[in-house]
Tab-separated table of C-alpha atoms and ligand atoms in Angstrom:
chain	number	residue	atom	x	y	z
A	1	MET	CA	-104.932	-67.489	27.697
A	2	ASP	CA	-108.039	-65.903	28.425
A	3	HIS	CA	-108.683	-65.054	24.342
A	4	ALA	CA	-112.024	-63.558	25.255
A	5	ALA	CA	-110.728	-61.139	27.326
A	6	ASP	CA	-107.756	-60.114	25.047
A	7	ALA	CA	-110.804	-59.772	22.623
A	8	PHE	CA	-112.124	-57.155	24.230
A	9	ARG	CA	-109.356	-54.685	25.618
A	10	THR	CA	-111.296	-52.122	26.798
A	11	ASP	CA	-108.088	-51.248	28.981
A	12	LEU	CA	-106.730	-50.010	25.888
A	13	MET	CA	-105.864	-46.742	25.625
A	14	THR	CA	-107.372	-44.778	22.338
A	15	ILE	CA	-106.383	-41.786	21.234
A	16	THR	CA	-110.412	-40.331	22.216
A	17	LYS	CA	-109.497	-41.163	25.370
A	18	PHE	CA	-106.242	-39.762	25.892
A	19	VAL	CA	-107.362	-36.213	24.120
A	20	LEU	CA	-110.469	-36.429	26.680
A	21	ASN	CA	-107.615	-37.349	29.073
A	22	GLU	CA	-105.697	-34.150	28.367
A	23	GLN	CA	-109.169	-32.341	28.358
A	24	SER	CA	-109.887	-33.175	32.324
A	25	LYS	CA	-106.472	-31.379	33.366
A	26	HIS	CA	-108.074	-28.012	32.300
A	27	PRO	CA	-111.277	-28.089	33.839
A	28	GLU	CA	-111.924	-24.732	32.592
A	29	SER	CA	-112.181	-26.647	28.845
A	30	ARG	CA	-115.446	-26.415	27.066
A	31	GLY	CA	-114.146	-29.343	24.996
A	32	ASP	CA	-113.413	-27.323	21.834
A	33	PHE	CA	-109.686	-28.638	21.281
A	34	SER	CA	-110.986	-32.553	21.649
A	35	ILE	CA	-113.765	-31.673	18.988
A	36	LEU	CA	-110.967	-30.284	16.439
A	37	LEU	CA	-108.617	-33.541	17.354
A	38	SER	CA	-111.743	-35.938	16.432
A	39	HIS	CA	-111.956	-34.298	13.268
A	40	ILE	CA	-108.660	-34.219	12.163
A	41	VAL	CA	-108.311	-37.880	13.361
A	42	LEU	CA	-111.846	-38.962	11.230
A	43	GLY	CA	-109.751	-36.901	8.241
A	44	CYS	CA	-106.435	-39.203	8.787
A	45	LYS	CA	-108.700	-42.527	8.948
A	46	PHE	CA	-110.394	-41.179	5.573
A	47	VAL	CA	-106.893	-40.743	4.047
A	48	CYS	CA	-105.747	-43.703	5.126
A	49	ALA	CA	-108.612	-45.725	3.940
A	50	ALA	CA	-107.618	-44.164	0.770
A	51	VAL	CA	-104.273	-44.750	0.877
A	52	ASN	CA	-104.635	-48.606	1.195
A	53	LYS	CA	-106.912	-48.671	-1.160
A	54	ALA	CA	-105.329	-46.536	-3.820
A	55	GLY	CA	-104.277	-49.160	-7.021
A	56	LEU	CA	-107.353	-51.112	-6.142
A	57	ALA	CA	-109.507	-48.163	-6.708
A	58	LYS	CA	-107.293	-46.758	-9.897
A	59	LEU	CA	-106.982	-43.499	-7.766
A	60	ILE	CA	-103.556	-43.049	-8.699
A	61	GLY	CA	-102.858	-40.648	-11.575
A	62	LEU	CA	-106.324	-39.844	-12.086
A	63	ALA	CA	-108.146	-36.615	-11.597
A	64	GLY	CA	-111.790	-35.612	-11.684
A	65	GLU	CA	-114.535	-35.030	-10.230
A	66	THR	CA	-116.116	-36.683	-7.476
A	67	ASN	CA	-118.712	-35.883	-4.518
A	68	VAL	CA	-116.381	-35.441	-1.885
A	69	GLN	CA	-119.272	-34.829	0.320
A	70	ALA	CA	-120.837	-37.911	0.079
A	71	MET	CA	-117.909	-39.669	0.723
A	72	PHE	CA	-117.161	-38.052	3.789
A	73	TYR	CA	-120.255	-38.990	5.363
A	74	ASN	CA	-120.349	-42.696	4.146
A	75	PHE	CA	-117.061	-43.329	5.668
A	76	THR	CA	-116.625	-46.681	4.289
A	77	CYS	CA	-115.067	-45.207	1.573
A	78	VAL	CA	-117.982	-46.307	-0.949
A	79	PHE	CA	-116.838	-43.481	-3.379
A	80	TRP	CA	-115.445	-45.652	-6.058
A	81	LEU	CA	-118.007	-47.957	-5.385
A	82	GLN	CA	-120.532	-45.305	-6.463
A	83	GLY	CA	-119.068	-45.411	-10.418
A	84	GLU	CA	-117.942	-41.398	-9.969
A	85	GLU	CA	-114.637	-40.269	-11.302
A	86	GLN	CA	-111.984	-40.324	-9.454
A	87	LYS	CA	-109.467	-38.394	-7.672
A	88	LYS	CA	-105.756	-38.066	-7.589
A	89	LEU	CA	-105.022	-38.547	-3.496
A	90	ASP	CA	-103.462	-35.511	-3.037
A	91	VAL	CA	-106.349	-33.440	-4.088
A	92	LEU	CA	-108.752	-35.971	-2.697
A	93	SER	CA	-106.660	-35.958	0.548
A	94	ASN	CA	-106.925	-32.347	0.424
A	95	GLU	CA	-110.662	-32.018	0.205
A	96	VAL	CA	-111.222	-34.542	3.147
A	97	PHE	CA	-109.574	-32.220	5.626
A	98	VAL	CA	-110.507	-29.202	4.195
A	99	LYS	CA	-114.250	-30.893	4.843
A	100	ALA	CA	-113.363	-32.178	8.236
A	101	LEU	CA	-111.976	-29.120	9.572
A	102	VAL	CA	-114.682	-26.610	8.271
A	103	SER	CA	-117.215	-29.269	10.116
A	104	SER	CA	-115.747	-29.152	13.002
A	105	GLY	CA	-117.067	-25.905	13.786
A	106	ARG	CA	-114.131	-24.945	15.489
A	107	THR	CA	-111.717	-23.377	13.007
A	108	CYS	CA	-111.279	-19.908	11.214
A	109	ILE	CA	-108.344	-19.736	9.032
A	110	LEU	CA	-106.999	-22.989	7.358
A	111	VAL	CA	-103.890	-22.920	5.364
A	112	SER	CA	-103.176	-25.999	3.240
A	113	GLU	CA	-100.019	-27.067	0.994
A	114	GLU	CA	-102.812	-27.509	-2.143
A	115	ASP	CA	-104.312	-24.419	-2.019
A	116	GLU	CA	-102.849	-21.139	-2.793
A	117	GLU	CA	-104.560	-18.845	-0.594
A	118	ALA	CA	-105.669	-19.187	3.097
A	119	ILE	CA	-109.464	-20.339	3.629
A	120	PHE	CA	-111.254	-18.248	5.792
A	121	VAL	CA	-114.219	-20.307	7.354
A	122	GLU	CA	-117.587	-18.689	6.754
A	123	PRO	CA	-119.094	-16.712	9.916
A	124	SER	CA	-121.964	-19.767	10.511
A	125	LYS	CA	-118.886	-22.662	11.175
A	126	ARG	CA	-116.418	-20.065	12.517
A	127	GLY	CA	-114.487	-21.306	15.490
A	128	LYS	CA	-110.813	-20.018	17.104
A	129	TYR	CA	-108.738	-21.825	15.535
A	130	CYS	CA	-106.577	-22.062	12.809
A	131	VAL	CA	-104.619	-25.004	11.212
A	132	VAL	CA	-102.094	-25.452	8.802
A	133	PHE	CA	-101.645	-28.399	6.979
A	134	ASP	CA	-100.207	-30.600	4.249
A	135	PRO	CA	-102.573	-33.018	4.131
A	136	LEU	CA	-100.580	-35.551	1.630
A	137	ASP	CA	-96.893	-34.964	1.794
A	138	GLY	CA	-94.623	-36.639	0.266
A	139	SER	CA	-97.289	-37.360	-2.766
A	140	SER	CA	-94.450	-38.032	-5.201
A	141	ASN	CA	-94.253	-41.301	-3.307
A	142	ILE	CA	-98.007	-42.582	-3.920
A	143	ASP	CA	-97.540	-44.245	-7.090
A	144	CYS	CA	-94.363	-46.900	-5.533
A	145	GLY	CA	-96.213	-47.566	-2.259
A	146	VAL	CA	-93.580	-45.675	-0.178
A	147	SER	CA	-94.715	-44.176	3.144
A	148	ILE	CA	-96.489	-41.073	2.788
A	149	GLY	CA	-97.889	-38.703	5.727
A	150	THR	CA	-100.622	-35.763	6.682
A	151	ILE	CA	-98.800	-32.837	8.607
A	152	PHE	CA	-100.539	-30.598	11.020
A	153	GLY	CA	-100.192	-27.485	12.987
A	154	ILE	CA	-102.573	-25.692	14.982
A	155	TYR	CA	-102.887	-21.819	16.178
A	156	MET	CA	-105.298	-19.860	18.167
A	157	LEU	CA	-106.369	-16.846	16.781
A	158	LYS	CA	-104.904	-14.341	18.082
A	159	ASP	CA	-106.993	-11.876	20.188
A	160	GLY	CA	-110.338	-14.030	19.678
A	161	GLY	CA	-111.939	-11.317	17.460
A	162	GLU	CA	-112.243	-11.335	13.067
A	163	SER	CA	-109.361	-14.007	11.922
A	164	ARG	CA	-106.758	-11.979	9.562
A	165	LEU	CA	-103.609	-13.263	7.798
A	166	GLU	CA	-101.663	-12.302	10.792
A	167	ASP	CA	-103.408	-14.898	12.713
A	168	VAL	CA	-101.441	-18.090	11.040
A	169	LEU	CA	-98.403	-16.231	10.601
A	170	GLN	CA	-96.913	-16.226	13.713
A	171	PRO	CA	-93.978	-18.257	14.929
A	172	GLY	CA	-93.943	-21.583	15.108
A	173	LYS	CA	-93.103	-21.401	19.121
A	174	ASN	CA	-96.928	-20.004	19.398
A	175	MET	CA	-98.434	-23.262	17.957
A	176	LEU	CA	-101.042	-25.375	20.309
A	177	ALA	CA	-100.394	-28.965	18.691
A	178	ALA	CA	-98.994	-30.440	16.193
A	179	GLY	CA	-98.363	-34.156	14.597
A	180	TYR	CA	-98.744	-36.038	11.274
A	181	CYS	CA	-100.255	-39.068	10.214
A	182	MET	CA	-98.072	-41.926	8.422
A	183	TYR	CA	-99.492	-44.222	5.928
A	184	GLY	CA	-96.792	-46.880	5.288
A	185	SER	CA	-96.855	-50.140	6.909
A	186	SER	CA	-99.063	-49.536	9.440
A	187	CYS	CA	-100.847	-45.653	10.122
A	188	THR	CA	-99.030	-43.941	12.612
A	189	LEU	CA	-100.370	-40.824	14.227
A	190	VAL	CA	-97.975	-38.455	16.388
A	191	LEU	CA	-99.223	-35.990	18.232
A	192	SER	CA	-98.297	-33.142	20.787
A	193	THR	CA	-100.245	-31.203	22.305
A	194	GLY	CA	-97.687	-29.356	24.215
A	195	SER	CA	-96.621	-31.757	26.777
A	196	GLY	CA	-94.770	-34.560	25.436
A	197	VAL	CA	-95.144	-36.341	22.449
A	198	ASN	CA	-97.305	-39.736	22.005
A	199	GLY	CA	-97.464	-41.707	19.365
A	200	PHE	CA	-101.030	-43.973	18.344
A	201	THR	CA	-101.290	-46.918	15.820
A	202	LEU	CA	-104.340	-47.327	14.238
A	203	ASP	CA	-105.920	-50.791	14.736
A	204	PRO	CA	-108.272	-51.416	11.609
A	205	SER	CA	-110.190	-54.179	13.016
A	206	LEU	CA	-111.807	-51.175	15.841
A	207	GLY	CA	-111.410	-48.537	13.331
A	208	GLU	CA	-109.300	-46.704	16.747
A	209	PHE	CA	-106.213	-45.043	17.120
A	210	ILE	CA	-104.231	-46.901	19.938
A	211	LEU	CA	-101.683	-45.734	22.178
A	212	THR	CA	-98.800	-47.728	20.842
A	213	HIS	CA	-95.631	-45.231	21.193
A	214	PRO	CA	-95.855	-43.232	24.759
A	215	ASP	CA	-94.273	-40.462	25.481
A	216	ILE	CA	-91.466	-40.551	22.548
A	217	LYS	CA	-88.273	-39.551	23.702
A	218	ILE	CA	-85.340	-39.020	20.671
A	219	PRO	CA	-81.999	-40.152	21.750
A	220	LYS	CA	-79.493	-37.129	23.094
A	221	LYS	CA	-77.444	-38.799	19.630
A	222	GLY	CA	-78.098	-40.682	17.061
A	223	LYS	CA	-76.206	-42.806	14.258
A	224	ILE	CA	-78.277	-41.827	10.529
A	225	TYR	CA	-77.983	-38.683	9.306
A	226	SER	CA	-80.935	-38.127	6.435
A	227	VAL	CA	-80.502	-35.748	3.679
A	228	ASN	CA	-80.684	-35.612	-0.209
A	229	GLU	CA	-77.209	-35.895	-1.194
A	230	GLY	CA	-77.579	-35.545	-4.981
A	231	ASN	CA	-77.745	-32.040	-3.854
A	232	ALA	CA	-74.272	-31.914	-2.228
A	233	LYS	CA	-72.437	-29.891	-5.137
A	234	ASN	CA	-74.746	-26.926	-3.789
A	235	TRP	CA	-74.262	-26.925	-0.172
A	236	ASP	CA	-72.748	-24.029	1.937
A	237	GLY	CA	-69.933	-24.864	4.015
A	238	PRO	CA	-71.162	-25.950	7.687
A	239	THR	CA	-73.415	-28.511	6.095
A	240	ALA	CA	-70.591	-29.739	3.732
A	241	LYS	CA	-68.291	-29.933	7.095
A	242	PHE	CA	-71.535	-32.029	8.375
A	243	VAL	CA	-72.203	-34.560	6.384
A	244	GLU	CA	-68.519	-35.109	6.126
A	245	LYS	CA	-67.927	-35.440	9.481
A	246	CYS	CA	-71.093	-38.072	9.482
A	247	LYS	CA	-69.085	-40.277	6.973
A	248	PHE	CA	-65.304	-39.134	8.330
A	249	PRO	CA	-65.505	-38.727	11.886
A	250	LYS	CA	-62.008	-37.801	13.292
A	251	ASP	CA	-62.916	-38.280	16.547
A	252	GLY	CA	-63.141	-42.117	16.235
A	253	SER	CA	-66.749	-42.644	16.844
A	254	PRO	CA	-68.270	-44.834	14.135
A	255	ALA	CA	-69.590	-43.429	10.698
A	256	LYS	CA	-73.086	-42.484	10.500
A	257	SER	CA	-75.716	-44.769	8.753
A	258	LEU	CA	-77.120	-42.582	5.347
A	259	ARG	CA	-80.756	-43.646	5.107
A	260	TYR	CA	-83.068	-40.977	2.877
A	261	ILE	CA	-86.512	-41.867	1.634
A	262	GLY	CA	-87.546	-38.158	0.386
A	263	SER	CA	-90.846	-38.238	2.494
A	264	MET	CA	-90.689	-35.982	5.097
A	265	VAL	CA	-93.092	-37.729	7.308
A	266	ALA	CA	-91.459	-41.481	7.165
A	267	ASP	CA	-87.540	-39.690	7.120
A	268	VAL	CA	-88.710	-38.110	10.862
A	269	HIS	CA	-90.868	-40.344	12.145
A	270	ARG	CA	-87.551	-42.770	11.596
A	271	THR	CA	-85.284	-39.643	13.255
A	272	LEU	CA	-87.772	-39.657	15.920
A	273	LEU	CA	-88.019	-43.245	17.142
A	274	TYR	CA	-84.098	-44.110	16.671
A	275	GLY	CA	-82.243	-40.626	16.623
A	276	GLY	CA	-79.765	-38.905	14.374
A	277	VAL	CA	-80.670	-35.916	12.492
A	278	PHE	CA	-82.581	-34.660	9.439
A	279	LEU	CA	-81.705	-32.043	6.945
A	280	TYR	CA	-83.251	-30.176	4.225
A	281	PRO	CA	-80.440	-27.469	3.592
A	282	ALA	CA	-80.059	-24.419	1.524
A	283	ASP	CA	-78.771	-24.840	-1.135
A	284	LYS	CA	-77.064	-22.404	-4.158
A	285	LYS	CA	-80.101	-23.139	-6.560
A	286	SER	CA	-82.844	-22.863	-3.126
A	287	PRO	CA	-81.471	-20.122	-0.611
A	288	ASN	CA	-84.400	-21.205	1.662
A	289	GLY	CA	-84.275	-24.753	1.218
A	290	LYS	CA	-87.517	-26.984	0.051
A	291	LEU	CA	-89.392	-27.465	2.692
A	292	ARG	CA	-92.194	-25.183	4.196
A	293	VAL	CA	-92.344	-23.497	7.271
A	294	LEU	CA	-95.733	-23.261	8.412
A	295	TYR	CA	-97.106	-27.159	7.503
A	296	GLU	CA	-93.820	-28.945	7.453
A	297	VAL	CA	-90.848	-27.401	9.013
A	298	PHE	CA	-93.078	-25.612	12.154
A	299	PRO	CA	-94.980	-29.350	13.052
A	300	MET	CA	-91.821	-31.448	12.855
A	301	SER	CA	-90.153	-29.051	14.563
A	302	PHE	CA	-92.757	-28.880	17.675
A	303	LEU	CA	-92.470	-32.259	17.811
A	304	MET	CA	-88.536	-32.491	17.891
A	305	GLU	CA	-88.586	-30.222	20.871
A	306	GLN	CA	-91.296	-31.692	22.396
A	307	ALA	CA	-89.553	-35.010	22.476
A	308	GLY	CA	-86.143	-33.237	23.627
A	309	GLY	CA	-84.405	-32.914	20.373
A	310	GLN	CA	-83.821	-29.296	18.726
A	311	SER	CA	-83.985	-27.940	15.365
A	312	PHE	CA	-82.874	-25.454	13.790
A	313	THR	CA	-82.689	-23.405	10.345
A	314	GLY	CA	-78.863	-22.547	9.785
A	315	LYS	CA	-79.423	-18.993	11.832
A	316	GLU	CA	-82.321	-19.326	14.286
A	317	ARG	CA	-84.565	-21.767	16.514
A	318	ALA	CA	-86.541	-23.002	13.616
A	319	LEU	CA	-89.805	-22.028	16.350
A	320	ASP	CA	-88.841	-18.521	16.684
A	321	LEU	CA	-89.034	-18.215	12.927
A	322	VAL	CA	-92.033	-15.512	12.053
A	323	PRO	CA	-93.091	-15.826	8.695
A	324	LYS	CA	-94.003	-13.581	6.155
A	325	LYS	CA	-96.241	-15.498	3.729
A	326	ILE	CA	-98.225	-18.856	4.351
A	327	HIS	CA	-96.369	-20.768	2.017
A	328	GLU	CA	-92.809	-19.217	2.800
A	329	ARG	CA	-89.640	-22.228	2.610
A	330	SER	CA	-87.247	-22.551	5.422
A	331	PRO	CA	-83.690	-24.630	5.460
A	332	ILE	CA	-83.872	-27.039	8.482
A	333	PHE	CA	-82.037	-29.676	10.322
A	334	LEU	CA	-83.786	-31.349	13.034
A	335	GLY	CA	-83.338	-34.293	15.433
A	336	SER	CA	-81.359	-35.572	18.175
A	337	TYR	CA	-80.026	-32.995	20.168
A	338	ASP	CA	-76.333	-33.457	20.142
A	339	ASP	CA	-76.180	-33.874	16.342
A	340	VAL	CA	-78.448	-30.696	16.135
A	341	GLU	CA	-75.966	-29.051	18.587
A	342	GLU	CA	-72.818	-29.881	15.815
A	343	ILE	CA	-74.276	-28.539	13.313
A	344	LYS	CA	-75.199	-24.844	15.357
A	345	ALA	CA	-71.447	-24.934	16.168
A	346	LEU	CA	-70.324	-25.413	12.627
A	347	TYR	CA	-72.745	-22.448	11.694
A	348	ALA	CA	-71.240	-20.325	14.311
A	349	ALA	CA	-67.984	-21.330	13.602
A	350	GLU	CA	-68.671	-19.957	9.751
A	351	GLU	CA	-69.896	-16.872	11.056
A	352	LYS	CA	-67.194	-15.663	13.240
A	353	ALA	CA	-64.386	-16.588	10.342
B	401	AFP	P1	-92.793	-34.256	-2.640
B	401	AFP	O1	-94.559	-34.072	-2.131
B	401	AFP	O2	-93.224	-33.346	-3.983
B	401	AFP	O3	-92.894	-35.752	-2.787
B	401	AFP	O4	-92.118	-33.630	-1.476
B	401	AFP	C1	-91.974	-34.328	-0.065
B	401	AFP	C2	-91.428	-33.235	-0.272
B	401	AFP	O5	-92.193	-32.239	0.425
B	401	AFP	C3	-90.785	-34.059	1.876
B	401	AFP	O6	-91.767	-34.473	2.201
B	401	AFP	C4	-89.877	-34.320	1.380
B	401	AFP	O7	-88.789	-34.468	2.461
B	401	AFP	C5	-88.703	-33.231	0.506
B	401	AFP	O8	-89.425	-33.054	-0.249
B	401	AFP	C6	-88.231	-34.022	-0.508
B	401	AFP	O9	-87.578	-33.485	-1.258
B	401	AFP	P2	-85.776	-33.992	-2.585
B	401	AFP	O10	-87.056	-35.034	-3.411
B	401	AFP	O11	-85.521	-33.100	-2.899
B	401	AFP	O12	-85.121	-34.562	-1.673
């Protein structure tokens, strides 16, 4: 075996090479989108490093002031070596992404789960893209080391002029790209720019995301359902019937397995790779469910559809929804095509009854 050649695999498809290849398919492109993606990737690498060192750095549970500017430009996580006060990971991740996105010079509006108001980028740094994101989704899982992640979606300014809030209140089907980065046993970035879904794994020794899951397709039908069953007493009829069918199928098929982590990125990642369905339905206490339309429901629905699955709100195709507020919530059922089809049939039957 040629170990030297193995150690220097220039044929590896890095995310940088992948994005540039995609860009070359659009000769009119000026590279703005590639630059924006490279800044998102950098943000993910930074947060990954911070998550990996969270215990070590005593980041968990601490919130105070620190110089994020310095951290961002000194990429090798010097922040805790400088003896400055540290921040909670979700606060830190938000600052990292806001800085990464603004400094790309390609964004005009940012909507973050962490910020109540949308951020309008100052004119000198403004570009034509709007980015909606949850910098660290599943953050209640941080303290016990469960996988967490960043979720993002990208829109283009509607008419190329002044940026207005309406530019981020577009239906999910208008997104140009969406993705997530999962900080787990490995760091995996899953991305769609509207022509399929590809997964990249961070090689820590190279500091590069390598294409490890090309052209992800979700199985047409799955063997897993994923839901917080603790809310069952408040579910509506179709949700209760679907879960009952998963557990006690009457058509002779085997019962589905239940898997629920409570961290959307991890639950959706498993659903994408293994098939099945992830649901966060409406219930009597939360008629709109829990998950946020712009930076949870839309990006994950975009990825599901691009991988051959479906996503449904209980009323309509999730990507057709037009949000009225930036932090709006929606019930969501997403995953394998046939499984979501069953849920749609149950809602249709209820409407008829
Ligand atoms: P946290 O960020 O508060 O941990 O919430 C995570 C989340 O938004 C999403 O990632 C999960 O799918 C969902 O909430 C879990 O909610 P339940 O704890 O109600 O099951």
